[in-house]
XYZ file of C-alpha atoms in Angstrom:
463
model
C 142.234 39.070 73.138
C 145.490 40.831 71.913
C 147.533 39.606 74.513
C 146.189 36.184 74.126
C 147.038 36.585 70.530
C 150.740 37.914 71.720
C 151.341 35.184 73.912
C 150.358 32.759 71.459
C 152.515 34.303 69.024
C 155.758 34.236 70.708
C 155.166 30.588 71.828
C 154.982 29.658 67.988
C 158.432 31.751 67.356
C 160.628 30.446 70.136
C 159.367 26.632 69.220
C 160.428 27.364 64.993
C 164.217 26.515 65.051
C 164.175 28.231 62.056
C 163.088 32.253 63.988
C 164.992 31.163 67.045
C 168.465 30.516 65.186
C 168.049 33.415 63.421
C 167.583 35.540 66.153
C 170.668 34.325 67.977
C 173.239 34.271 65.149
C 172.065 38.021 64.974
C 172.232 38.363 68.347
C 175.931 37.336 68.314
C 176.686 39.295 65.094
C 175.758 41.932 66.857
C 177.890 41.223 70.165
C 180.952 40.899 67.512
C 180.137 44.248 65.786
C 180.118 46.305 68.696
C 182.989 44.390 70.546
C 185.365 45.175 67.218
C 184.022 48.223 67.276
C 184.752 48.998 70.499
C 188.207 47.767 69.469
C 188.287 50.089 66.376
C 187.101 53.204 67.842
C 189.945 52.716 71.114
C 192.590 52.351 69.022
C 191.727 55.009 66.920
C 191.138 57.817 69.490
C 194.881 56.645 71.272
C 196.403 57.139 67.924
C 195.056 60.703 67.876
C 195.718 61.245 71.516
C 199.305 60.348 70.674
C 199.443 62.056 67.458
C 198.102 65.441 69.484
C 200.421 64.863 72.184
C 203.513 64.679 69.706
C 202.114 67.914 67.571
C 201.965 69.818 71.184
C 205.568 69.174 72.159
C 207.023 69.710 68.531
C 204.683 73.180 68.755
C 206.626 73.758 71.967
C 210.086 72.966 71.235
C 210.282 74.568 67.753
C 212.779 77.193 69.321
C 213.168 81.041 69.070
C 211.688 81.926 65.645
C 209.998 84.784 64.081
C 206.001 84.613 65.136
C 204.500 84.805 61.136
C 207.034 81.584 60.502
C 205.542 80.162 63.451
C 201.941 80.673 61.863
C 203.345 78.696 58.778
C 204.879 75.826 60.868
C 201.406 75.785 62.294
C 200.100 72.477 64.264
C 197.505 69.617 63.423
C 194.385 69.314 65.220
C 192.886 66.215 65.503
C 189.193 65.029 65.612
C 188.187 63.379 68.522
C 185.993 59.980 68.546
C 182.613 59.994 69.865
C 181.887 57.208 72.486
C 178.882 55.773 70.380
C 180.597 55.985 66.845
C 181.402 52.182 67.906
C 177.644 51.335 66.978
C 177.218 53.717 64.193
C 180.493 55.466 62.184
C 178.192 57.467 60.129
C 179.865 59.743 58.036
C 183.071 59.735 59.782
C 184.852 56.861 57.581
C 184.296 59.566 54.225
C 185.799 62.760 56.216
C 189.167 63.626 57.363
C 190.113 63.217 60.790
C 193.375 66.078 60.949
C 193.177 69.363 59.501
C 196.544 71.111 59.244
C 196.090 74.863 61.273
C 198.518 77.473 59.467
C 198.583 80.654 58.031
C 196.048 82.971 55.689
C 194.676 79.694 54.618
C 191.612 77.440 55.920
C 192.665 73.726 54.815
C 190.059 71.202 54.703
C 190.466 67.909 57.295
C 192.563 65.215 56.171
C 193.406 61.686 56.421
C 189.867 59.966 55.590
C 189.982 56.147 57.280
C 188.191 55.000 54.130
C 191.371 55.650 52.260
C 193.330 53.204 54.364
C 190.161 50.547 54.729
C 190.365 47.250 52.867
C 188.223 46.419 49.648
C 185.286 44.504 51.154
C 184.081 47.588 53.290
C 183.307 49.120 49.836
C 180.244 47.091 50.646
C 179.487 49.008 54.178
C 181.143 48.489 57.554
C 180.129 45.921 59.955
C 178.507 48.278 62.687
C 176.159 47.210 65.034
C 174.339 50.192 63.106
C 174.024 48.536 59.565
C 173.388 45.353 60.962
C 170.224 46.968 62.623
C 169.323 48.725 59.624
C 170.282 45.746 56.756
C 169.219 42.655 58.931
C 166.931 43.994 61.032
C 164.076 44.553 58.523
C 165.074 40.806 57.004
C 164.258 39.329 60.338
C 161.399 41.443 60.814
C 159.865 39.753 57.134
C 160.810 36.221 58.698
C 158.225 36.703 61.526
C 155.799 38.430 59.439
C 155.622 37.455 55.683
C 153.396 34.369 56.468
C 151.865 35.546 59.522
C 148.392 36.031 57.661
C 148.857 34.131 54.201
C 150.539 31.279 56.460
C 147.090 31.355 58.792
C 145.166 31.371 55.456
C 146.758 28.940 53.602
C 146.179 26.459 56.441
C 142.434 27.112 56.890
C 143.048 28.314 60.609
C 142.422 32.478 59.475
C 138.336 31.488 59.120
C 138.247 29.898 62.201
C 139.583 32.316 63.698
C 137.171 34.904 62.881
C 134.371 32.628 62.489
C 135.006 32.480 66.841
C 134.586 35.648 67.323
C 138.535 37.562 66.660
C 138.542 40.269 64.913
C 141.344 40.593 61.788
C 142.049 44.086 63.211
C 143.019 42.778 67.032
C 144.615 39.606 64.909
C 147.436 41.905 62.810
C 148.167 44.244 66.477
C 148.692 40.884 68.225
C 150.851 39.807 65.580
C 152.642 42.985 65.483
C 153.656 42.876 69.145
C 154.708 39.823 69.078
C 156.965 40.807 65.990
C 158.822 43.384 67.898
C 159.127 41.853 71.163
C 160.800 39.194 69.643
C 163.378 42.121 67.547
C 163.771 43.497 70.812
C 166.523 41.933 71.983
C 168.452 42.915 69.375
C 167.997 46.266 69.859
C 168.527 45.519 74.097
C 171.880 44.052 73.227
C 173.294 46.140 70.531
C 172.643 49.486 72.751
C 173.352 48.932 75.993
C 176.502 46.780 75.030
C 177.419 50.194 72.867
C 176.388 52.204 75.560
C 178.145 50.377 78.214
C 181.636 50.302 76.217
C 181.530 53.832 74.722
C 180.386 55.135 78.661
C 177.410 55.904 80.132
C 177.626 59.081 79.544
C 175.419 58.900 76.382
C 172.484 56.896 77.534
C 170.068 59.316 76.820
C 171.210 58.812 73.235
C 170.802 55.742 73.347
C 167.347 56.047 74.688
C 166.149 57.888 71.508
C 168.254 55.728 69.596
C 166.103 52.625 70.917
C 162.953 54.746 70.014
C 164.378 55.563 66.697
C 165.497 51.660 65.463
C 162.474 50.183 67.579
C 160.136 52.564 64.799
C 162.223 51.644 62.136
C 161.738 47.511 62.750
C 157.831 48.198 63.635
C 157.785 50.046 60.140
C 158.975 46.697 58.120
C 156.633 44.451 60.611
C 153.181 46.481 59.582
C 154.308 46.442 56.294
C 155.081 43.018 55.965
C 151.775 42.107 57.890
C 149.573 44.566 55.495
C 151.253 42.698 52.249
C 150.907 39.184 53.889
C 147.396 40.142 54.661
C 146.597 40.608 51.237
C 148.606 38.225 49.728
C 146.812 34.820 48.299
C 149.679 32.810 49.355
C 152.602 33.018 51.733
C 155.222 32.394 48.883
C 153.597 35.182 46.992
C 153.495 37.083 50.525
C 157.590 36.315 50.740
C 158.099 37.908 47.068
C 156.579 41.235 48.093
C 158.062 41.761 51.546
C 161.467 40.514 49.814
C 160.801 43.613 46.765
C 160.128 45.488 49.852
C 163.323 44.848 51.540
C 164.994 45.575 48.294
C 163.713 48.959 47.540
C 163.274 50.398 50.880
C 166.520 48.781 52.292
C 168.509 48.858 49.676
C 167.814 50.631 46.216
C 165.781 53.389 47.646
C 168.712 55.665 49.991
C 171.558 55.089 47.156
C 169.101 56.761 44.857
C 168.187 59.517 47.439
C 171.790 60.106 47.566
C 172.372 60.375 43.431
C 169.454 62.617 43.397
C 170.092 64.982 46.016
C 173.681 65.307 44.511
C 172.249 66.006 41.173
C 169.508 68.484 42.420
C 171.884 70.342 44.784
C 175.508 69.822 43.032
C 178.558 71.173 45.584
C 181.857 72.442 43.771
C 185.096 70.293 43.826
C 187.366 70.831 46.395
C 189.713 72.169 43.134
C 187.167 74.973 42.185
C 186.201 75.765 45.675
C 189.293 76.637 46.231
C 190.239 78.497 43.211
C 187.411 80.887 43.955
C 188.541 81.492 47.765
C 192.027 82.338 46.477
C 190.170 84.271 42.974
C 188.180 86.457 45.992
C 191.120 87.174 48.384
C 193.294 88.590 45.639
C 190.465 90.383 43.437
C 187.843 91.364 46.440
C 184.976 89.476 47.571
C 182.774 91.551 44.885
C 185.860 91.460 42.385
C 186.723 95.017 42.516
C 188.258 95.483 45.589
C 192.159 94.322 44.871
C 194.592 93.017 47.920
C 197.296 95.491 46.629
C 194.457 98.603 47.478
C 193.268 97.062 50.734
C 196.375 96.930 51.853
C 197.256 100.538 50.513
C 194.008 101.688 52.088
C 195.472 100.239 55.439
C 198.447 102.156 55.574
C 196.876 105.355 54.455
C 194.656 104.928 57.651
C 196.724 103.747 60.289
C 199.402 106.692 59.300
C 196.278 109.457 59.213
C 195.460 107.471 62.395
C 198.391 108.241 64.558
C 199.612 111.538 62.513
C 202.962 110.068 60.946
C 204.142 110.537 57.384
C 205.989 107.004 57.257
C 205.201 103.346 58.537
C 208.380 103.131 60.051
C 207.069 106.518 62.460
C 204.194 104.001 63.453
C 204.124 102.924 67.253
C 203.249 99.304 65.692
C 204.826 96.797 63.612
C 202.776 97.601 60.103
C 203.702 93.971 58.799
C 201.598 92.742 61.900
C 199.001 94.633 61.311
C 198.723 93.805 57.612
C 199.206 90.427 58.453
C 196.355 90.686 60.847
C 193.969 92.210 58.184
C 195.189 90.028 55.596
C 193.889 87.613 57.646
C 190.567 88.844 58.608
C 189.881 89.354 54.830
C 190.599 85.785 54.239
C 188.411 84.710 57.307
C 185.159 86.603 55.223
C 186.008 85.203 52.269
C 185.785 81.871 53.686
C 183.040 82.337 55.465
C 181.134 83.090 52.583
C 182.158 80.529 50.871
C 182.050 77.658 53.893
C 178.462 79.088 54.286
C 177.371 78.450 50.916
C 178.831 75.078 50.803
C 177.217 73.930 53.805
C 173.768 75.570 52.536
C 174.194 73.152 49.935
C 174.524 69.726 52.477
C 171.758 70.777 53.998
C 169.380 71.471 50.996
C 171.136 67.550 49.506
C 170.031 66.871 53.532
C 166.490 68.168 53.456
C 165.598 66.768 50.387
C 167.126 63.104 51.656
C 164.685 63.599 54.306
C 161.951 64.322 52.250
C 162.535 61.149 50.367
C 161.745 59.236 53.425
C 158.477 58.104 52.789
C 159.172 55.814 50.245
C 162.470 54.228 52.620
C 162.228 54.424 56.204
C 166.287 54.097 56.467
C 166.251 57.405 54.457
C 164.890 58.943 58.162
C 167.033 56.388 60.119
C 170.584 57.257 58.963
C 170.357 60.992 59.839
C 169.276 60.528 63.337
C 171.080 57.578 64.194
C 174.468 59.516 62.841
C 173.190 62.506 64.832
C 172.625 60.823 67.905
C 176.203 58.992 67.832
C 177.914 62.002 67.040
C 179.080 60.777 63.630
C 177.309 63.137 61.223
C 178.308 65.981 58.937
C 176.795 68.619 61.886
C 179.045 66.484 64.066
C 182.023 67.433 61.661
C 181.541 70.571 60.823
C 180.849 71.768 64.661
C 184.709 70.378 65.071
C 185.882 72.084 61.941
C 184.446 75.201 63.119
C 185.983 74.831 66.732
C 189.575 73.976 64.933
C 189.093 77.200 62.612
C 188.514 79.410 65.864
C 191.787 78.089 67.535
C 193.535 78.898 64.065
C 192.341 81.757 63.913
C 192.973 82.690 67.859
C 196.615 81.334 67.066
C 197.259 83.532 64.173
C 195.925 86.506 65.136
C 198.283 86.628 68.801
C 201.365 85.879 66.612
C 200.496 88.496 64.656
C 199.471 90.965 67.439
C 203.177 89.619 68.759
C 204.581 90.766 65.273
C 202.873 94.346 65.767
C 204.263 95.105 68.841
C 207.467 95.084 68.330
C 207.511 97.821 65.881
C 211.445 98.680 66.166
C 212.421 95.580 64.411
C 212.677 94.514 60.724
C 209.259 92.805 60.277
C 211.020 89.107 59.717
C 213.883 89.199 61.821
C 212.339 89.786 64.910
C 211.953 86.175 66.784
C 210.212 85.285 69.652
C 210.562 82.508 72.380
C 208.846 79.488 74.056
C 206.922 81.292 76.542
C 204.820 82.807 73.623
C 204.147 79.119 72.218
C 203.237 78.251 75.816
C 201.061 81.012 75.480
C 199.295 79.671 72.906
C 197.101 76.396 74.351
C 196.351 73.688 72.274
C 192.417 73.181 71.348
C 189.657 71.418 73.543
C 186.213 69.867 72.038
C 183.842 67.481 73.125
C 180.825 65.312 71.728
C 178.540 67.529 69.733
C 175.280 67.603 70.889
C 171.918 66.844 68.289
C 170.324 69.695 67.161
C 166.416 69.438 66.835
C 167.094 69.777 62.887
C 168.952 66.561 63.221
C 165.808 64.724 65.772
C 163.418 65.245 63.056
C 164.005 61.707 61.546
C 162.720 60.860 65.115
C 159.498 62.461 64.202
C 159.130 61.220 60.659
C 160.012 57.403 61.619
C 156.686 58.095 64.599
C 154.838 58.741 61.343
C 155.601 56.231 59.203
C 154.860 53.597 61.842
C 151.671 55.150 62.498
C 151.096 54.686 59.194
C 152.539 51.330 58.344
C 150.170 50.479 61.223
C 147.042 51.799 59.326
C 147.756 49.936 56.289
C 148.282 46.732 58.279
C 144.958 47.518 59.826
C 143.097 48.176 56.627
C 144.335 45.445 54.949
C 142.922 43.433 58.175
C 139.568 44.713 57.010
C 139.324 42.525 53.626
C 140.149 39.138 56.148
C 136.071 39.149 56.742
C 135.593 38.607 53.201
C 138.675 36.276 51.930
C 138.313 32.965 51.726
């Protein structure tokens, strides 16, 4: 009976003009979106790969210099691009893609590409991405917001189950039919992506599939439960359309406002006032730089039984350099972990928010998945922070032993910068913390489903 129903189904869509236009305008807004893209994301990671290349060989030939200058002349590192950020940017566009790598100091990335992007992507980039998650629920209310008033309305929905079909077979057959016909698009946006950012990531885009395909069947039941209990199809069309507005639209940017207002994060002023406000005071405010670093000497002359740091076997400016810069690294630390805390309290609560807008579960994972979310960030941040702090702490160790000569005077040459290699990262990998959209979206379309279904319950009784 269902497949009957199926069959039927499609028949009906591919002979409307109206579905079957639709569905290949999208198709080839899609095909656009991932080719420019594509485009974007190419150019972008061979301006890096340039940019890296330059940094390296201005690292290298910077000449014989004293090894705490080098710290300050420092080196960029630059973020790579994931394959799949060519089907969904994510948060990429809002975060910088350089951080400057330098002495006693942390910097946050640089160089957002929203800065530099014209007006009308205020609005939202055109990513195969939002096009599944904007349009795709729009075309999933064309094949469904009159699939049960529409029947009604033209007397054909008593027949039907005066013959013997029952409402509850009639809305699954429907349904199927729904998303086999919003299959494609997912077929052609993924594997194009997939096929363009490299193989490589096709078990991403297997979950990704699973992820938009529950997102789209979502919309569907919906639509079919409101069109079920609608009187008319044009009052069946206003509901699924206050649907698409609030779930689509209204519902994530006020997710957003209220997370940020639940779980406010410091400006990037004040955060770093109190990183600089704990490295000269102490971490618990009594613990001064001027003492720590009197404390030092005090041990490191008990240490090796000399009266003077200039009896040391080691370079004391090294060595205070080196602490200096351990301090620092707890301070931020502490402060990088309570920042993040907050993201992923604004995160969790996002998340929470997901049963009233199935995008709200969506977004996360698909970001996750194309390596273009703030885990996805951070994991690089943390990987540039470890080479900066590998960097500093050799130049420093360089600086300490070499304890016969004034502190600042002493220079080193290019085989210590060849030393010093220049930093590796690839694609993050999900976390199961960032799958559990996955796992919320199953939910919702189990229960979109059972709301379809009951609402196919009250057909025995409608006129």
């Amino acid at each position: 009976m269902i497949g009957r129903i199926v069959r039927h189904e499609l028949r009906s869509a591919w002979r409307d003009g109206r579905i079957r236009n639709v569905v290949v305008l999208t198709l080839a807004l899609l095909a656009v979106a991932v080719i420019v893209g594509a485009t974007n994301v190419r150019a972008l990671q061979a301006q890096r790969e340039e940019a890296a290349a330059l940094e390296r060989a201005n690292w290298l030939e910077q000449g014989p210099k004293n090894p705490h200058a080098a710290a300050h002349f420092g080196q960029y590192a630059f973020k790579p691009i994931s394959g799949l950020a060519l089907f969904d940017r994510g948060v990429d566009r809002y975060l910088g893609s350089a951080v400057w790598l330098e002495a006693h100091r942390q910097n946050a990335l640089v160089h957002r590409p929203a800065d530099d992007a014209p007006a009308v992507q205020r609005f939202g980039e055109l990513t195969a991405a939002n096009i599944l998650q904007a349009i795709g629920p729009l075309l999933a209310l064309l094949l469904t917001f009159a699939a049960i008033a529409g029947e009604r309305e033209r007397g054909t929905l008593r027949l039907l189950v005066g013959q013997g079909v029952r409402p509850q077979a009639l809305v699954l057959g429907k349904l199927v039919a729904a998303m086999l016909v919003l299959a494609p698009l997912l077929f052609v946006a993924l594997l194009s992506a997939a096929a363009l950012g490299g193989w490589a990531g096709l078990p991403r885009v297997g979950l990704l599939a699973l992820g938009y395909g529950l997102y789209l069947g979502c919309f569907a039941a919906l639509n079919l439960a409101i069109s079920a209990r609608a009187r008319s199809s044009s009052a069946a069309l206003v509901g699924s359309l206050a649907l698409w507005v609030a779930a689509v639209v209204a519902v994530p940017r006020i997710a957003s406002d209220i997370a940020a207002w639940a779980y406010p994060t410091p400006s990037e002023h004040d955060f770093f006032a109190q990183v600089a406000r704990d490295i000269k005071q102490g971490i618990n405010g009594h613990d001064p730089k001027d003492s720590r670093t009197e404390a030092l000497k005090a041990g490191l002359l008990a240490r090796y039984g000399v009266k003077t740091v200039e009896e040391l076997p080691v370079n004391f400016a090294g060595v205070a350099l080196q602490a200096g810069e351990e301090y620092g690294d707890r301070v931020y630390d502490r402060r990088y972990g309570e920042l993040h805390a907050i993201h992923r309290r604004q995160a969790d609560l996002r998340l929470a928010l997901a049963l009233l807008s199935p995008r709200l579960a969506l977004q996360p994972l698909s970001a996750a998945l194309c390596g273009t979310n703030l885990a996805a960030h951070r994991e690089f941040a943390a990987a540039a922070e470890e080479h900066r702090r590998a960097l500093v702490r050799r130049l420093n160790e360089d600086v300490a032993q070499h304890p016969g000569a004034s502190p600042f005077e002493y220079l080193a040459g290019p085989e210590l910068w060849r030393e010093l290699g220049k930093l590796g990262q690839d694609d993050a990998d999900p976390s199961p913390a960032d799958l559990r959209g996955l796992a919320i979206l199953a939910a919702l379309f189990l229960l979109a489903t059972s709301l379809a279904l009951a609402s196919a319950r009250r057909l025995h009784v409608d006129p």
